Amino acid sequence: MQDAPSSAAHEPARSEFPGQRLGLPEQGPRSVARFGRRLIALVIDWWAAVLIAGVLFPNPAPDDAGRIMLHQTIIAAVFVVHRVLVILVLAGSLGQHIVGVRVVPLRGGWIGWWRPLVRTALILLVVPALVLDQDQRGLHDRIAGTVLVRR
């Protein structure tokens, strides 16, 4: 009678640290940016969008629901335009530069225009950015084929 195969033989190999499966180092430059840096960069970028939208389009009166909704939409649009343009040119948004991270495509080369657009649109939906894989990449990064790494 043969022994039953061990269950360990059927389990997928687990990486020891985030990014190992992607060929990235554990620490230092090009290592996967952790959640704390990502969150701080996002908060900085959102507040930059709030400030820019506030300068360009003054805040509406608190009792004007239609204008408040329009103002929130303008903030989101400024956020998207800022992130897409700056990631295209500098491989990272203002907040990402401040915390020392950048966006890179997994296959190398130029980031392209669609990756920052897809990433940012999915970030606005919130949930995709919170669904992390074992490499600490959000669903938005997986869909766009990118990874956020330390500088």
CSV table of N, CA and C in Angstrom, one decimal:
chain,number,residue,atom,x,y,z
A,1,MET,N,0.8,-1.2,0.0
A,1,MET,CA,0.0,0.0,0.0
A,1,MET,C,0.9,1.2,0.0
A,2,GLN,N,0.6,2.2,-0.9
A,2,GLN,CA,1.4,3.4,-1.0
A,2,GLN,C,0.9,4.4,0.0
A,3,ASP,N,1.9,5.3,0.4
A,3,ASP,CA,1.5,6.4,1.3
A,3,ASP,C,0.8,7.4,0.5
A,4,ALA,N,-0.2,8.1,1.1
A,4,ALA,CA,-0.9,9.2,0.4
A,4,ALA,C,0.1,10.3,0.2
A,5,PRO,N,0.0,11.0,-0.9
A,5,PRO,CA,0.9,12.1,-1.2
A,5,PRO,C,0.6,13.2,-0.1
A,6,SER,N,1.7,13.8,0.2
A,6,SER,CA,1.6,14.9,1.2
A,6,SER,C,0.9,16.1,0.6
A,7,SER,N,0.1,16.8,1.4
A,7,SER,CA,-0.6,18.0,0.9
A,7,SER,C,0.3,19.1,0.6
A,8,ALA,N,1.5,19.1,1.2
A,8,ALA,CA,2.5,20.1,0.9
A,8,ALA,C,2.9,20.1,-0.6
A,9,ALA,N,2.9,18.9,-1.2
A,9,ALA,CA,3.3,18.8,-2.6
A,9,ALA,C,2.3,19.5,-3.5
A,10,HIS,N,1.1,19.6,-3.1
A,10,HIS,CA,0.1,20.2,-3.9
A,10,HIS,C,-0.2,21.7,-3.6
A,11,GLU,N,0.4,22.2,-2.6
A,11,GLU,CA,0.3,23.6,-2.3
A,11,GLU,C,1.2,24.5,-3.2
A,12,PRO,N,0.7,25.7,-3.6
A,12,PRO,CA,1.5,26.5,-4.4
A,12,PRO,C,2.7,27.1,-3.5
A,13,ALA,N,3.8,27.3,-4.1
A,13,ALA,CA,4.9,27.8,-3.4
A,13,ALA,C,4.6,29.2,-2.9
A,14,ARG,N,4.9,29.4,-1.6
A,14,ARG,CA,4.6,30.8,-1.0
A,14,ARG,C,5.9,31.5,-1.0
A,15,SER,N,5.8,32.8,-1.3
A,15,SER,CA,7.0,33.6,-1.3
A,15,SER,C,7.3,34.0,0.2
A,16,GLU,N,8.5,34.2,0.4
A,16,GLU,CA,8.9,34.6,1.8
A,16,GLU,C,8.7,36.0,2.1
A,17,PHE,N,8.7,36.9,1.1
A,17,PHE,CA,8.5,38.3,1.3
A,17,PHE,C,7.8,38.8,0.0
A,18,PRO,N,7.1,40.0,0.2
A,18,PRO,CA,6.3,40.5,-0.9
A,18,PRO,C,7.3,40.9,-2.1
A,19,GLY,N,6.9,40.5,-3.2
A,19,GLY,CA,7.7,40.8,-4.4
A,19,GLY,C,8.7,39.8,-4.8
A,20,GLN,N,8.9,38.8,-4.0
A,20,GLN,CA,9.9,37.7,-4.3
A,20,GLN,C,9.5,37.0,-5.6
A,21,ARG,N,8.2,36.7,-5.8
A,21,ARG,CA,7.7,36.0,-7.0
A,21,ARG,C,7.9,36.9,-8.2
A,22,LEU,N,8.0,38.2,-8.0
A,22,LEU,CA,8.1,39.1,-9.1
A,22,LEU,C,9.6,39.4,-9.4
A,23,GLY,N,10.5,38.8,-8.7
A,23,GLY,CA,11.9,39.0,-8.9
A,23,GLY,C,12.4,40.3,-8.3
A,24,LEU,N,11.7,40.9,-7.3
A,24,LEU,CA,12.1,42.1,-6.7
A,24,LEU,C,12.8,41.8,-5.4
A,25,PRO,N,13.7,42.7,-4.9
A,25,PRO,CA,14.4,42.5,-3.7
A,25,PRO,C,13.5,42.7,-2.5
A,26,GLU,N,13.9,42.2,-1.3
A,26,GLU,CA,13.1,42.2,-0.1
A,26,GLU,C,13.1,43.6,0.5
A,27,GLN,N,14.2,44.3,0.4
A,27,GLN,CA,14.3,45.7,1.0
A,27,GLN,C,15.0,46.6,0.0
A,28,GLY,N,14.9,47.9,0.3
A,28,GLY,CA,15.7,48.9,-0.5
A,28,GLY,C,15.0,49.2,-1.8
A,29,PRO,N,15.8,49.9,-2.7
A,29,PRO,CA,15.3,50.3,-4.0
A,29,PRO,C,14.7,49.1,-4.7
A,30,ARG,N,13.6,49.4,-5.4
A,30,ARG,CA,12.8,48.4,-6.2
A,30,ARG,C,12.1,47.3,-5.4
A,31,SER,N,12.1,47.4,-4.1
A,31,SER,CA,11.3,46.5,-3.3
A,31,SER,C,9.9,47.0,-3.3
A,32,VAL,N,9.0,46.1,-3.1
A,32,VAL,CA,7.5,46.5,-3.1
A,32,VAL,C,7.2,47.5,-2.0
A,33,ALA,N,6.5,48.5,-2.4
A,33,ALA,CA,6.1,49.6,-1.4
A,33,ALA,C,5.0,49.0,-0.5
A,34,ARG,N,5.2,49.2,0.8
A,34,ARG,CA,4.2,48.6,1.7
A,34,ARG,C,3.0,49.5,1.8
A,35,PHE,N,2.0,49.0,2.5
A,35,PHE,CA,0.7,49.6,2.5
A,35,PHE,C,0.8,51.0,3.2
A,36,GLY,N,1.6,51.2,4.2
A,36,GLY,CA,1.7,52.5,4.9
A,36,GLY,C,2.1,53.6,3.9
A,37,ARG,N,3.1,53.4,3.1
A,37,ARG,CA,3.6,54.3,2.2
A,37,ARG,C,2.5,54.6,1.1
A,38,ARG,N,1.9,53.6,0.7
A,38,ARG,CA,0.8,53.7,-0.3
A,38,ARG,C,-0.3,54.6,0.2
A,39,LEU,N,-0.7,54.4,1.4
A,39,LEU,CA,-1.8,55.2,2.0
A,39,LEU,C,-1.4,56.6,2.2
A,40,ILE,N,-0.2,56.9,2.7
A,40,ILE,CA,0.2,58.2,2.9
A,40,ILE,C,0.3,59.0,1.6
A,41,ALA,N,0.8,58.3,0.5
A,41,ALA,CA,0.9,58.9,-0.8
A,41,ALA,C,-0.5,59.3,-1.3
A,42,LEU,N,-1.4,58.4,-1.1
A,42,LEU,CA,-2.8,58.6,-1.6
A,42,LEU,C,-3.4,59.8,-0.9
A,43,VAL,N,-3.2,59.9,0.4
A,43,VAL,CA,-3.8,61.0,1.2
A,43,VAL,C,-3.2,62.3,0.7
A,44,ILE,N,-1.9,62.3,0.5
A,44,ILE,CA,-1.2,63.6,0.0
A,44,ILE,C,-1.8,64.0,-1.3
A,45,ASP,N,-2.0,63.0,-2.2
A,45,ASP,CA,-2.5,63.3,-3.6
A,45,ASP,C,-3.9,63.8,-3.5
A,46,TRP,N,-4.7,63.2,-2.6
A,46,TRP,CA,-6.1,63.6,-2.5
A,46,TRP,C,-6.2,65.0,-2.0
A,47,TRP,N,-5.4,65.4,-0.9
A,47,TRP,CA,-5.4,66.7,-0.4
A,47,TRP,C,-4.9,67.7,-1.4
A,48,ALA,N,-3.9,67.3,-2.2
A,48,ALA,CA,-3.5,68.2,-3.3
A,48,ALA,C,-4.6,68.5,-4.2
A,49,ALA,N,-5.4,67.5,-4.6
A,49,ALA,CA,-6.5,67.7,-5.5
A,49,ALA,C,-7.6,68.6,-4.8
A,50,VAL,N,-7.8,68.4,-3.5
A,50,VAL,CA,-8.8,69.3,-2.8
A,50,VAL,C,-8.3,70.7,-2.8
A,51,LEU,N,-7.0,71.0,-2.6
A,51,LEU,CA,-6.5,72.3,-2.6
A,51,LEU,C,-6.6,72.9,-4.0
A,52,ILE,N,-6.2,72.2,-5.0
A,52,ILE,CA,-6.2,72.7,-6.4
A,52,ILE,C,-7.7,73.0,-6.8
A,53,ALA,N,-8.6,72.1,-6.5
A,53,ALA,CA,-10.0,72.3,-6.9
A,53,ALA,C,-10.5,73.5,-6.1
A,54,GLY,N,-10.1,73.7,-4.8
A,54,GLY,CA,-10.6,74.8,-4.0
A,54,GLY,C,-10.1,76.2,-4.6
A,55,VAL,N,-8.9,76.2,-5.1
A,55,VAL,CA,-8.4,77.4,-5.7
A,55,VAL,C,-9.1,77.7,-7.0
A,56,LEU,N,-9.3,76.7,-7.9
A,56,LEU,CA,-9.9,76.9,-9.2
A,56,LEU,C,-11.4,77.1,-9.1
A,57,PHE,N,-12.0,76.4,-8.2
A,57,PHE,CA,-13.5,76.4,-8.0
A,57,PHE,C,-13.8,76.6,-6.5
A,58,PRO,N,-14.1,77.8,-6.0
A,58,PRO,CA,-14.3,77.9,-4.6
A,58,PRO,C,-15.4,77.0,-4.1
A,59,ASN,N,-15.3,76.7,-2.8
A,59,ASN,CA,-16.3,75.8,-2.2
A,59,ASN,C,-17.7,76.4,-2.2
A,60,PRO,N,-18.7,75.5,-2.5
A,60,PRO,CA,-20.0,76.0,-2.5
A,60,PRO,C,-20.6,76.1,-1.1
A,61,ALA,N,-21.7,76.8,-1.0
A,61,ALA,CA,-22.4,77.0,0.2
A,61,ALA,C,-22.9,75.6,0.8
A,62,PRO,N,-22.8,75.4,2.1
A,62,PRO,CA,-23.2,74.1,2.6
A,62,PRO,C,-24.6,73.6,2.3
A,63,ASP,N,-25.5,74.5,2.0
A,63,ASP,CA,-26.9,74.1,1.7
A,63,ASP,C,-27.2,73.9,0.2
A,64,ASP,N,-26.2,74.0,-0.6
A,64,ASP,CA,-26.4,73.8,-2.0
A,64,ASP,C,-25.9,72.4,-2.4
A,65,ALA,N,-26.7,71.4,-2.3
A,65,ALA,CA,-26.4,70.0,-2.6
A,65,ALA,C,-25.8,69.8,-4.0
A,66,GLY,N,-26.5,70.4,-5.0
A,66,GLY,CA,-26.0,70.3,-6.3
A,66,GLY,C,-24.6,70.7,-6.6
A,67,ARG,N,-24.3,71.9,-6.0
A,67,ARG,CA,-23.0,72.4,-6.2
A,67,ARG,C,-21.9,71.7,-5.4
A,68,ILE,N,-22.4,71.1,-4.2
A,68,ILE,CA,-21.4,70.3,-3.4
A,68,ILE,C,-21.1,69.0,-4.2
A,69,MET,N,-22.0,68.4,-4.9
A,69,MET,CA,-21.8,67.2,-5.7
A,69,MET,C,-20.9,67.6,-6.9
A,70,LEU,N,-21.1,68.7,-7.5
A,70,LEU,CA,-20.3,69.2,-8.6
A,70,LEU,C,-18.8,69.4,-8.1
A,71,HIS,N,-18.7,70.0,-6.9
A,71,HIS,CA,-17.4,70.3,-6.3
A,71,HIS,C,-16.6,69.0,-6.1
A,72,GLN,N,-17.3,68.0,-5.5
A,72,GLN,CA,-16.7,66.7,-5.3
A,72,GLN,C,-16.3,66.0,-6.6
A,73,THR,N,-17.1,66.2,-7.6
A,73,THR,CA,-16.7,65.6,-8.9
A,73,THR,C,-15.5,66.3,-9.5
A,74,ILE,N,-15.4,67.6,-9.3
A,74,ILE,CA,-14.2,68.4,-9.7
A,74,ILE,C,-13.0,67.9,-9.0
A,75,ILE,N,-13.1,67.7,-7.7
A,75,ILE,CA,-11.9,67.2,-6.9
A,75,ILE,C,-11.5,65.8,-7.4
A,76,ALA,N,-12.4,65.0,-7.7
A,76,ALA,CA,-12.1,63.6,-8.3
A,76,ALA,C,-11.4,63.8,-9.6
A,77,ALA,N,-11.9,64.7,-10.5
A,77,ALA,CA,-11.3,64.9,-11.8
A,77,ALA,C,-9.9,65.5,-11.7
A,78,VAL,N,-9.7,66.4,-10.8
A,78,VAL,CA,-8.3,67.0,-10.5
A,78,VAL,C,-7.4,65.8,-10.1
A,79,PHE,N,-7.9,65.0,-9.2
A,79,PHE,CA,-7.1,63.9,-8.7
A,79,PHE,C,-6.7,63.0,-9.8
A,80,VAL,N,-7.6,62.6,-10.7
A,80,VAL,CA,-7.3,61.7,-11.8
A,80,VAL,C,-6.3,62.4,-12.8
A,81,VAL,N,-6.6,63.6,-13.2
A,81,VAL,CA,-5.7,64.3,-14.1
A,81,VAL,C,-4.3,64.4,-13.5
A,82,HIS,N,-4.2,64.8,-12.3
A,82,HIS,CA,-2.9,65.0,-11.6
A,82,HIS,C,-2.1,63.7,-11.6
A,83,ARG,N,-2.8,62.6,-11.1
A,83,ARG,CA,-2.1,61.3,-11.0
A,83,ARG,C,-1.7,60.8,-12.4
A,84,VAL,N,-2.6,60.8,-13.4
A,84,VAL,CA,-2.3,60.3,-14.7
A,84,VAL,C,-1.1,61.0,-15.3
A,85,LEU,N,-1.2,62.4,-15.3
A,85,LEU,CA,-0.1,63.2,-16.0
A,85,LEU,C,1.2,63.0,-15.3
A,86,VAL,N,1.2,63.1,-14.0
A,86,VAL,CA,2.5,63.1,-13.3
A,86,VAL,C,3.1,61.6,-13.3
A,87,ILE,N,2.3,60.6,-13.2
A,87,ILE,CA,2.8,59.3,-13.4
A,87,ILE,C,3.4,59.0,-14.7
A,88,LEU,N,2.7,59.6,-15.8
A,88,LEU,CA,3.2,59.5,-17.1
A,88,LEU,C,4.6,60.1,-17.3
A,89,VAL,N,4.8,61.3,-16.7
A,89,VAL,CA,6.0,62.0,-16.9
A,89,VAL,C,7.1,61.6,-15.9
A,90,LEU,N,6.7,61.4,-14.6
A,90,LEU,CA,7.7,61.1,-13.6
A,90,LEU,C,7.6,59.8,-12.9
A,91,ALA,N,6.8,58.9,-13.4
A,91,ALA,CA,6.6,57.5,-12.8
A,91,ALA,C,6.1,57.5,-11.4
A,92,GLY,N,5.5,58.6,-11.0
A,92,GLY,CA,4.9,58.6,-9.7
A,92,GLY,C,4.2,60.0,-9.4
A,93,SER,N,3.2,60.0,-8.6
A,93,SER,CA,2.5,61.2,-8.3
A,93,SER,C,3.2,62.0,-7.3
A,94,LEU,N,2.7,63.2,-6.9
A,94,LEU,CA,3.4,64.0,-5.9
A,94,LEU,C,3.5,63.3,-4.6
A,95,GLY,N,2.4,62.7,-4.2
A,95,GLY,CA,2.5,61.9,-2.9
A,95,GLY,C,3.4,60.8,-3.0
A,96,GLN,N,3.5,60.1,-4.1
A,96,GLN,CA,4.4,59.0,-4.2
A,96,GLN,C,5.8,59.4,-4.2
A,97,HIS,N,6.1,60.6,-4.8
A,97,HIS,CA,7.5,61.1,-4.8
A,97,HIS,C,7.9,61.5,-3.3
A,98,ILE,N,6.9,62.1,-2.6
A,98,ILE,CA,7.2,62.5,-1.2
A,98,ILE,C,7.6,61.3,-0.4
A,99,VAL,N,6.8,60.2,-0.5
A,99,VAL,CA,7.1,59.0,0.3
A,99,VAL,C,8.2,58.1,-0.2
A,100,GLY,N,8.7,58.4,-1.4
A,100,GLY,CA,9.8,57.6,-2.0
A,100,GLY,C,9.4,56.4,-2.7
A,101,VAL,N,8.3,56.4,-3.5
A,101,VAL,CA,7.9,55.2,-4.3
A,101,VAL,C,7.6,55.7,-5.7
A,102,ARG,N,7.5,54.7,-6.6
A,102,ARG,CA,7.2,55.0,-8.0
A,102,ARG,C,6.5,53.8,-8.6
A,103,VAL,N,5.7,54.1,-9.7
A,103,VAL,CA,4.9,53.0,-10.4
A,103,VAL,C,5.8,52.5,-11.5
A,104,VAL,N,5.9,51.2,-11.6
A,104,VAL,CA,6.6,50.6,-12.8
A,104,VAL,C,5.8,49.5,-13.4
A,105,PRO,N,5.8,49.3,-14.7
A,105,PRO,CA,5.2,48.2,-15.3
A,105,PRO,C,5.9,46.9,-15.0
A,106,LEU,N,5.2,45.8,-14.8
A,106,LEU,CA,5.9,44.6,-14.5
A,106,LEU,C,6.8,44.1,-15.6
A,107,ARG,N,6.4,44.3,-16.8
A,107,ARG,CA,7.2,43.9,-18.0
A,107,ARG,C,8.3,44.9,-18.4
A,108,GLY,N,8.5,46.0,-17.6
A,108,GLY,CA,9.5,47.0,-18.0
A,108,GLY,C,9.0,47.9,-19.1
A,109,GLY,N,9.8,48.8,-19.5
A,109,GLY,CA,9.5,49.7,-20.5
A,109,GLY,C,8.7,50.9,-20.0
A,110,TRP,N,8.1,51.6,-20.9
A,110,TRP,CA,7.4,52.8,-20.6
A,110,TRP,C,6.0,52.5,-20.0
A,111,ILE,N,5.6,53.3,-19.1
A,111,ILE,CA,4.3,53.0,-18.3
A,111,ILE,C,3.1,53.1,-19.2
A,112,GLY,N,3.2,53.9,-20.3
A,112,GLY,CA,2.0,54.1,-21.1
A,112,GLY,C,1.0,55.0,-20.5
A,113,TRP,N,0.0,55.4,-21.3
A,113,TRP,CA,-1.0,56.3,-20.8
A,113,TRP,C,-2.2,55.6,-20.1
A,114,TRP,N,-2.4,54.3,-20.5
A,114,TRP,CA,-3.6,53.6,-20.0
A,114,TRP,C,-3.4,53.1,-18.6
A,115,ARG,N,-2.1,52.7,-18.3
A,115,ARG,CA,-1.9,52.1,-16.9
A,115,ARG,C,-2.2,53.1,-15.8
A,116,PRO,N,-1.7,54.3,-15.9
A,116,PRO,CA,-2.0,55.3,-14.8
A,116,PRO,C,-3.5,55.6,-14.8
A,117,LEU,N,-4.2,55.6,-15.9
A,117,LEU,CA,-5.6,55.9,-16.0
A,117,LEU,C,-6.4,54.8,-15.3
A,118,VAL,N,-6.1,53.5,-15.7
A,118,VAL,CA,-6.8,52.4,-15.1
A,118,VAL,C,-6.5,52.3,-13.6
A,119,ARG,N,-5.3,52.5,-13.2
A,119,ARG,CA,-5.0,52.4,-11.7
A,119,ARG,C,-5.8,53.5,-11.0
A,120,THR,N,-5.8,54.7,-11.5
A,120,THR,CA,-6.4,55.8,-10.8
A,120,THR,C,-7.9,55.6,-10.7
A,121,ALA,N,-8.5,55.2,-11.8
A,121,ALA,CA,-9.9,55.0,-11.9
A,121,ALA,C,-10.3,53.9,-10.8
A,122,LEU,N,-9.6,52.9,-10.8
A,122,LEU,CA,-9.9,51.8,-9.8
A,122,LEU,C,-9.6,52.2,-8.4
A,123,ILE,N,-8.7,53.1,-8.1
A,123,ILE,CA,-8.4,53.7,-6.8
A,123,ILE,C,-9.6,54.5,-6.3
A,124,LEU,N,-10.3,55.2,-7.3
A,124,LEU,CA,-11.5,56.0,-6.9
A,124,LEU,C,-12.6,55.1,-6.4
A,125,LEU,N,-12.6,53.8,-6.9
A,125,LEU,CA,-13.6,52.9,-6.5
A,125,LEU,C,-13.3,52.3,-5.1
A,126,VAL,N,-12.1,52.6,-4.5
A,126,VAL,CA,-11.6,52.2,-3.2
A,126,VAL,C,-11.4,50.7,-3.0
A,127,VAL,N,-12.3,49.9,-3.2
A,127,VAL,CA,-12.2,48.4,-2.9
A,127,VAL,C,-11.0,47.8,-3.7
A,128,PRO,N,-10.8,48.0,-5.0
A,128,PRO,CA,-9.7,47.4,-5.7
A,128,PRO,C,-8.4,47.7,-5.0
A,129,ALA,N,-8.2,48.9,-4.5
A,129,ALA,CA,-6.9,49.2,-3.8
A,129,ALA,C,-6.8,48.5,-2.5
A,130,LEU,N,-7.8,48.0,-1.9
A,130,LEU,CA,-7.8,47.4,-0.6
A,130,LEU,C,-7.6,45.9,-0.7
A,131,VAL,N,-7.9,45.3,-1.9
A,131,VAL,CA,-7.8,43.9,-2.1
A,131,VAL,C,-6.3,43.6,-2.5
A,132,LEU,N,-5.5,43.1,-1.6
A,132,LEU,CA,-4.1,42.9,-1.8
A,132,LEU,C,-3.8,41.4,-2.0
A,133,ASP,N,-2.8,41.1,-2.9
A,133,ASP,CA,-2.3,39.8,-3.1
A,133,ASP,C,-1.1,39.5,-2.2
A,134,GLN,N,-0.5,38.3,-2.3
A,134,GLN,CA,0.6,38.0,-1.4
A,134,GLN,C,1.8,38.9,-1.7
A,135,ASP,N,1.9,39.6,-2.8
A,135,ASP,CA,3.0,40.5,-3.0
A,135,ASP,C,2.6,41.9,-2.6
A,136,GLN,N,1.5,42.1,-1.9
A,136,GLN,CA,1.0,43.4,-1.5
A,136,GLN,C,0.7,44.4,-2.6
A,137,ARG,N,0.3,43.8,-3.8
A,137,ARG,CA,-0.2,44.6,-4.9
A,137,ARG,C,-1.7,44.6,-4.8
A,138,GLY,N,-2.2,45.8,-5.0
A,138,GLY,CA,-3.7,46.0,-5.0
A,138,GLY,C,-4.2,45.4,-6.3
A,139,LEU,N,-5.5,45.2,-6.3
A,139,LEU,CA,-6.2,44.7,-7.5
A,139,LEU,C,-6.0,45.7,-8.7
A,140,HIS,N,-6.0,47.0,-8.3
A,140,HIS,CA,-5.8,48.0,-9.4
A,140,HIS,C,-4.4,47.8,-10.0
A,141,ASP,N,-3.4,47.5,-9.3
A,141,ASP,CA,-2.0,47.2,-9.9
A,141,ASP,C,-2.0,45.9,-10.7
A,142,ARG,N,-2.7,44.9,-10.2
A,142,ARG,CA,-2.7,43.7,-11.0
A,142,ARG,C,-3.4,43.8,-12.3
A,143,ILE,N,-4.5,44.6,-12.3
A,143,ILE,CA,-5.3,44.8,-13.6
A,143,ILE,C,-4.4,45.6,-14.5
A,144,ALA,N,-3.7,46.6,-14.0
A,144,ALA,CA,-2.9,47.5,-14.9
A,144,ALA,C,-1.5,46.9,-15.2
A,145,GLY,N,-1.2,45.8,-14.6
A,145,GLY,CA,0.1,45.2,-14.9
A,145,GLY,C,1.3,46.1,-14.3
A,146,THR,N,1.1,46.7,-13.1
A,146,THR,CA,2.1,47.5,-12.5
A,146,THR,C,2.4,47.1,-11.1
A,147,VAL,N,3.4,47.6,-10.6
A,147,VAL,CA,3.8,47.4,-9.2
A,147,VAL,C,4.3,48.7,-8.6
A,148,LEU,N,4.0,49.1,-7.4
A,148,LEU,CA,4.5,50.3,-6.8
A,148,LEU,C,5.8,49.9,-6.0
A,149,VAL,N,6.9,50.4,-6.3
A,149,VAL,CA,8.2,50.0,-5.7
A,149,VAL,C,8.8,51.2,-5.0
A,150,ARG,N,9.7,51.0,-4.1
A,150,ARG,CA,10.5,52.0,-3.4
A,150,ARG,C,11.5,52.6,-4.4
A,151,ARG,N,11.8,53.8,-4.3
A,151,ARG,CA,12.8,54.5,-5.1
A,151,ARG,C,14.2,54.1,-4.7
